mmCIF file of C-alpha atoms in Angstrom:
data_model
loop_
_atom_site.group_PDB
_atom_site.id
_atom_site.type_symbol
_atom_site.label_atom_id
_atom_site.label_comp_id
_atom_site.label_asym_id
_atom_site.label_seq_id
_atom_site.Cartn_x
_atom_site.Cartn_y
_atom_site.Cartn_z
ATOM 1 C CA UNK A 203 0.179 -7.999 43.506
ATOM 2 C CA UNK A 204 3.080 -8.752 40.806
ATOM 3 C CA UNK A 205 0.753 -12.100 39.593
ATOM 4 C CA UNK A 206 -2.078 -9.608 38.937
ATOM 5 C CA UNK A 207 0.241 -6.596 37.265
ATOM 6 C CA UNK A 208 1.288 -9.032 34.951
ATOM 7 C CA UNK A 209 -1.537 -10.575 33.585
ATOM 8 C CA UNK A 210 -2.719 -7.150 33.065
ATOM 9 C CA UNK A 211 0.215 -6.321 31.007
ATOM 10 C CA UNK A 212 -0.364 -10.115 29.104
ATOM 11 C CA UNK A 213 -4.221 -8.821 28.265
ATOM 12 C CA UNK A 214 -2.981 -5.331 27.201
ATOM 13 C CA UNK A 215 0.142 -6.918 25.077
ATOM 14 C CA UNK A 216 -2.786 -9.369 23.763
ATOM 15 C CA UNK A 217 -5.495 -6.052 22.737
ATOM 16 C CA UNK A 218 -2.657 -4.299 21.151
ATOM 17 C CA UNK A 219 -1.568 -7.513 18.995
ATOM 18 C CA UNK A 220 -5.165 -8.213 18.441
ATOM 19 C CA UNK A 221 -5.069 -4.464 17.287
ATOM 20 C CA UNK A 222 -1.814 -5.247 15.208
ATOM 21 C CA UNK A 223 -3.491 -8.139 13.370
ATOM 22 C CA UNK A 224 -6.323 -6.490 12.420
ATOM 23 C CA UNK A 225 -4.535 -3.513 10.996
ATOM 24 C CA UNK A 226 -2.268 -6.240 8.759
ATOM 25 C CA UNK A 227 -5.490 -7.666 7.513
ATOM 26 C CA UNK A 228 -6.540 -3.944 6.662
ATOM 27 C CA UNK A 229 -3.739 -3.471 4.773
ATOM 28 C CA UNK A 230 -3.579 -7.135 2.904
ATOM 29 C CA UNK A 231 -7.131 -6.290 1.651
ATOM 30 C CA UNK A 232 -6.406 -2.585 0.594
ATOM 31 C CA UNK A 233 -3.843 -4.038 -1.501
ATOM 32 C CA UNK A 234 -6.283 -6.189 -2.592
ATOM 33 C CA UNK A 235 -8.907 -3.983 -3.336
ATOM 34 C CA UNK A 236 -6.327 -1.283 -5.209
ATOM 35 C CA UNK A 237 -4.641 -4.865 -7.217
ATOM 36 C CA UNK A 238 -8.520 -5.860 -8.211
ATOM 37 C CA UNK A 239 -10.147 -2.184 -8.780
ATOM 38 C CA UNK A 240 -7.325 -0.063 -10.277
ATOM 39 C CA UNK A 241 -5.625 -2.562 -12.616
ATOM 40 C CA UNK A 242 -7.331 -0.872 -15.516
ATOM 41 C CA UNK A 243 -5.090 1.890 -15.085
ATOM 42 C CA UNK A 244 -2.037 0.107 -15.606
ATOM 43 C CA UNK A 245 -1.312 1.586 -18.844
ATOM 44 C CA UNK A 246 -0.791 4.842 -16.993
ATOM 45 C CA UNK A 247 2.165 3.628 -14.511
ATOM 46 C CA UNK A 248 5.274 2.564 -14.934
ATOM 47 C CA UNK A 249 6.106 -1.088 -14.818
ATOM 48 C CA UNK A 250 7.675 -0.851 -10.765
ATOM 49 C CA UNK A 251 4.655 0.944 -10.007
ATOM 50 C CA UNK A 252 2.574 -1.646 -10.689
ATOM 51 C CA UNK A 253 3.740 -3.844 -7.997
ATOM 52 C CA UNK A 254 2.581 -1.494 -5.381
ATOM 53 C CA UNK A 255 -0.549 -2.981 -4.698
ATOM 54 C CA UNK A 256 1.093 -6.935 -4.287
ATOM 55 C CA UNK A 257 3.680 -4.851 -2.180
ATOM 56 C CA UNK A 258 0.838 -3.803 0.217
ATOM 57 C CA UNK A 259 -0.505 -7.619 0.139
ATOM 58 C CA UNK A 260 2.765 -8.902 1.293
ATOM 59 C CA UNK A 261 3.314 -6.320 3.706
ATOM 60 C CA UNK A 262 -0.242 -6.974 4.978
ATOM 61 C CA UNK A 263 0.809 -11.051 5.738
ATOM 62 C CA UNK A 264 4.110 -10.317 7.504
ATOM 63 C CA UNK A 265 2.300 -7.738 9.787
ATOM 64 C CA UNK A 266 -0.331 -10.237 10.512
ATOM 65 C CA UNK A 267 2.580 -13.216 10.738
ATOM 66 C CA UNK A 268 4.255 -10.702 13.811
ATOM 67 C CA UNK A 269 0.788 -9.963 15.315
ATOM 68 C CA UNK A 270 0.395 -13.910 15.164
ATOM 69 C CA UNK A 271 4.017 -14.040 17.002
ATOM 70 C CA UNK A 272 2.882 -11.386 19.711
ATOM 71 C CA UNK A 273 -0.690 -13.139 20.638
ATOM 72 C CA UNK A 274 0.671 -16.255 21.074
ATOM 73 C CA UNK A 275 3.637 -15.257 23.220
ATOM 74 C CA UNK A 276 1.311 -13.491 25.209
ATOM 75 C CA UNK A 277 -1.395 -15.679 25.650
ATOM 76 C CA UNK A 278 0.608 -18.838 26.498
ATOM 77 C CA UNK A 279 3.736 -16.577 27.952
ATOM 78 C CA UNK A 280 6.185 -18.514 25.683
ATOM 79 C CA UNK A 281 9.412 -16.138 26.206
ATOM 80 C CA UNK A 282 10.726 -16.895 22.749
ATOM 81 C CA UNK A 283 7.411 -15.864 20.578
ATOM 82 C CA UNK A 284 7.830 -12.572 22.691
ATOM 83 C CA UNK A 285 11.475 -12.068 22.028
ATOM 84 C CA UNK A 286 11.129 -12.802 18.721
ATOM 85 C CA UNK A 287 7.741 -10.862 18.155
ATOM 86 C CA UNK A 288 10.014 -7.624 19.408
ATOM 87 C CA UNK A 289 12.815 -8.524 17.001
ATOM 88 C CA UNK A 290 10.104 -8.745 14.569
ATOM 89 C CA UNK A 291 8.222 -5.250 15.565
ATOM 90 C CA UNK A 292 11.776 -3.782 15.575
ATOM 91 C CA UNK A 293 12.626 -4.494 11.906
ATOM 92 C CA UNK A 294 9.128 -3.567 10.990
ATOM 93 C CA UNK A 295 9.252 -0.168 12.806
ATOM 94 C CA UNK A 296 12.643 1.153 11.079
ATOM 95 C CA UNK A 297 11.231 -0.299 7.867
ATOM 96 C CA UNK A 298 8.041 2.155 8.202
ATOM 97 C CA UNK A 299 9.869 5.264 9.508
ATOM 98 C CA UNK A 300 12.386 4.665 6.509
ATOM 99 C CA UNK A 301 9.735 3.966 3.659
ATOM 100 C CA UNK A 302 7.521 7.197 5.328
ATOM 101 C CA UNK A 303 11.139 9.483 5.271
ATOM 102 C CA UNK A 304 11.481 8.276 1.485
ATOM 103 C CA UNK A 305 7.659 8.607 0.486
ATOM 104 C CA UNK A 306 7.827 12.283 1.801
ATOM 105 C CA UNK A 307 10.753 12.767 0.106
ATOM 106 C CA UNK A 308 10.157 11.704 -3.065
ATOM 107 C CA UNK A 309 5.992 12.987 -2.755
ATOM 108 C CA UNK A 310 6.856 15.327 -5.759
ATOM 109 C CA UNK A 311 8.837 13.067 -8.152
ATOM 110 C CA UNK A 312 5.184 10.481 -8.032
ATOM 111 C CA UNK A 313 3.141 13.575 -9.371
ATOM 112 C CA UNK A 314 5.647 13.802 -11.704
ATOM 113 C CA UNK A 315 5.978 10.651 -13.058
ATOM 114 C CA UNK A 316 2.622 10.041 -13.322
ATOM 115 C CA UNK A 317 1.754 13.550 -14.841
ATOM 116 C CA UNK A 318 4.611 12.717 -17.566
ATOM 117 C CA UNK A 319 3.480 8.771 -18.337
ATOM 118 C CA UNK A 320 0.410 10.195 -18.691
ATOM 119 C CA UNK A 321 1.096 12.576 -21.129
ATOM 120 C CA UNK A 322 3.203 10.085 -23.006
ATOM 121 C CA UNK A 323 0.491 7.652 -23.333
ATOM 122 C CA UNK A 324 -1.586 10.407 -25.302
ATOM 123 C CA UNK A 325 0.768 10.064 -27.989
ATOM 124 C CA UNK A 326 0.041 6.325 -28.529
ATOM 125 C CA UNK A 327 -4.023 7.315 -28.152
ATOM 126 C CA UNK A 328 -4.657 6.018 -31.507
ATOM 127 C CA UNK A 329 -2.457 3.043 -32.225
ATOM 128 C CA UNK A 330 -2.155 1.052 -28.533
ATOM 129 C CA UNK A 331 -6.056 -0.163 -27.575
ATOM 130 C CA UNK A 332 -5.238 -0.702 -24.128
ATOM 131 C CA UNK A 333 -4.274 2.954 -24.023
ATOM 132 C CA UNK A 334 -7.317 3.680 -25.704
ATOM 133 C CA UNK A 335 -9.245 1.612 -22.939
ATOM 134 C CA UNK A 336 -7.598 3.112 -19.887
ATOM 135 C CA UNK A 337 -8.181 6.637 -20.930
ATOM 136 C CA UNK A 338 -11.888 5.401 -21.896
ATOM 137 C CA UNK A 339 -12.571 4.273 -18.344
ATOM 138 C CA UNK A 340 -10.888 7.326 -16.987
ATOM 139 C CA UNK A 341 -12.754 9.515 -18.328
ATOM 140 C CA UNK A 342 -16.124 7.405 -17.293
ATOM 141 C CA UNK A 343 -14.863 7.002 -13.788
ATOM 142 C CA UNK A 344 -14.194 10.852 -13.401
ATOM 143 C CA UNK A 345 -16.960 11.990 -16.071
ATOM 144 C CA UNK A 346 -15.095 14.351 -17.150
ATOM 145 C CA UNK A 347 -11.425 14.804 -19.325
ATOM 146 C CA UNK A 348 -9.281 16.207 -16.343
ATOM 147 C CA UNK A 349 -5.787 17.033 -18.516
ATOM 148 C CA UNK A 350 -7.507 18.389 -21.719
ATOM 149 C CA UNK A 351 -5.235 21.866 -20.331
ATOM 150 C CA UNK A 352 -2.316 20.094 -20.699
ATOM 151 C CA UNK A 353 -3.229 18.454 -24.101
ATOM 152 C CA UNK A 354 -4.289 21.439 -26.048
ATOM 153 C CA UNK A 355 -0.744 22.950 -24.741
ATOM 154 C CA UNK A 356 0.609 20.426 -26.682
ATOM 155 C CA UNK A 357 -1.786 20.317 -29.589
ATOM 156 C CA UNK A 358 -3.189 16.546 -28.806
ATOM 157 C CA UNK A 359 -6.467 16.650 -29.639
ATOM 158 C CA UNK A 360 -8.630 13.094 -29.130
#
């Protein structure tokens, strides 16, 4: 009865790892995807804010790496993959409630700062082409001139 509990608990630990990996490779390729489709837009961010996207990639690895950790430990019932998969889950789970506390926090202060570079990069429309080629794919992509409002409050005119 305790023989059969247990390798119930090994396949579940397994499915939820399996789950775990698949959600790190998720993530890696977001990062990815956001690195690859939105670097046009670079002029727009600030310098740290470009690094979100690698950020994502390397978060993407180590949650795959602890998956890895978890699989193995459960499959061949290696006591130290599983101690240090939990160490491992640990770390990651304070990391994501404190980066999800911070991001809520600071949820304003991102509209901000990206309503202000913005703005700022309107005033070097002229003179900086890869300005003038992020606001021209901008435009394409949306089809439309989304902060002429906040231009002609100014008196920027393109």
């Amino acid at each position: 009865m305790v023989s059969g509990g247990m390798t119930c608990i090994k396949y579940l630990l397994f499915s939820f790892n399996l789950l775990f990996a698949l959600s790190g490779i998720a993530i890696l390729t977001v990062g990815a995807i956001v690195h690859i489709v939105y670097s046009e837009y670079s002029s727009f961010l600030y310098t740290s804010w470009q690094y979100a996207p690698i950020v994502l990639i390397l978060i993407g690895v180590v949650i795959f790496i602890v998956a890895f950790f978890g699989c193995c430990g459960a499959v061949k019932e290696n006591h130290c993959m599983i101690i240090t998969f939990s160490v491992l889950l640990f770390v990651i789970l304070t990391i994501e409630l404190a980066a999800g506390i911070v991001g809520y926090i600071r949820r304003n202060e991102v509209e901000y700062m990206l309503e202000n570079k913005l703005n700022s990069t309107m005033y070097s429309y002229y003179t900086n082409e890869d300005i003038k080629k992020s606001w021209g794919v901008a435009q394409h992509e949306v089809r439309c001139f989304i902060y002429i409002g906040l231009f002609i409050k100014q008196n920027l005119y393109l």
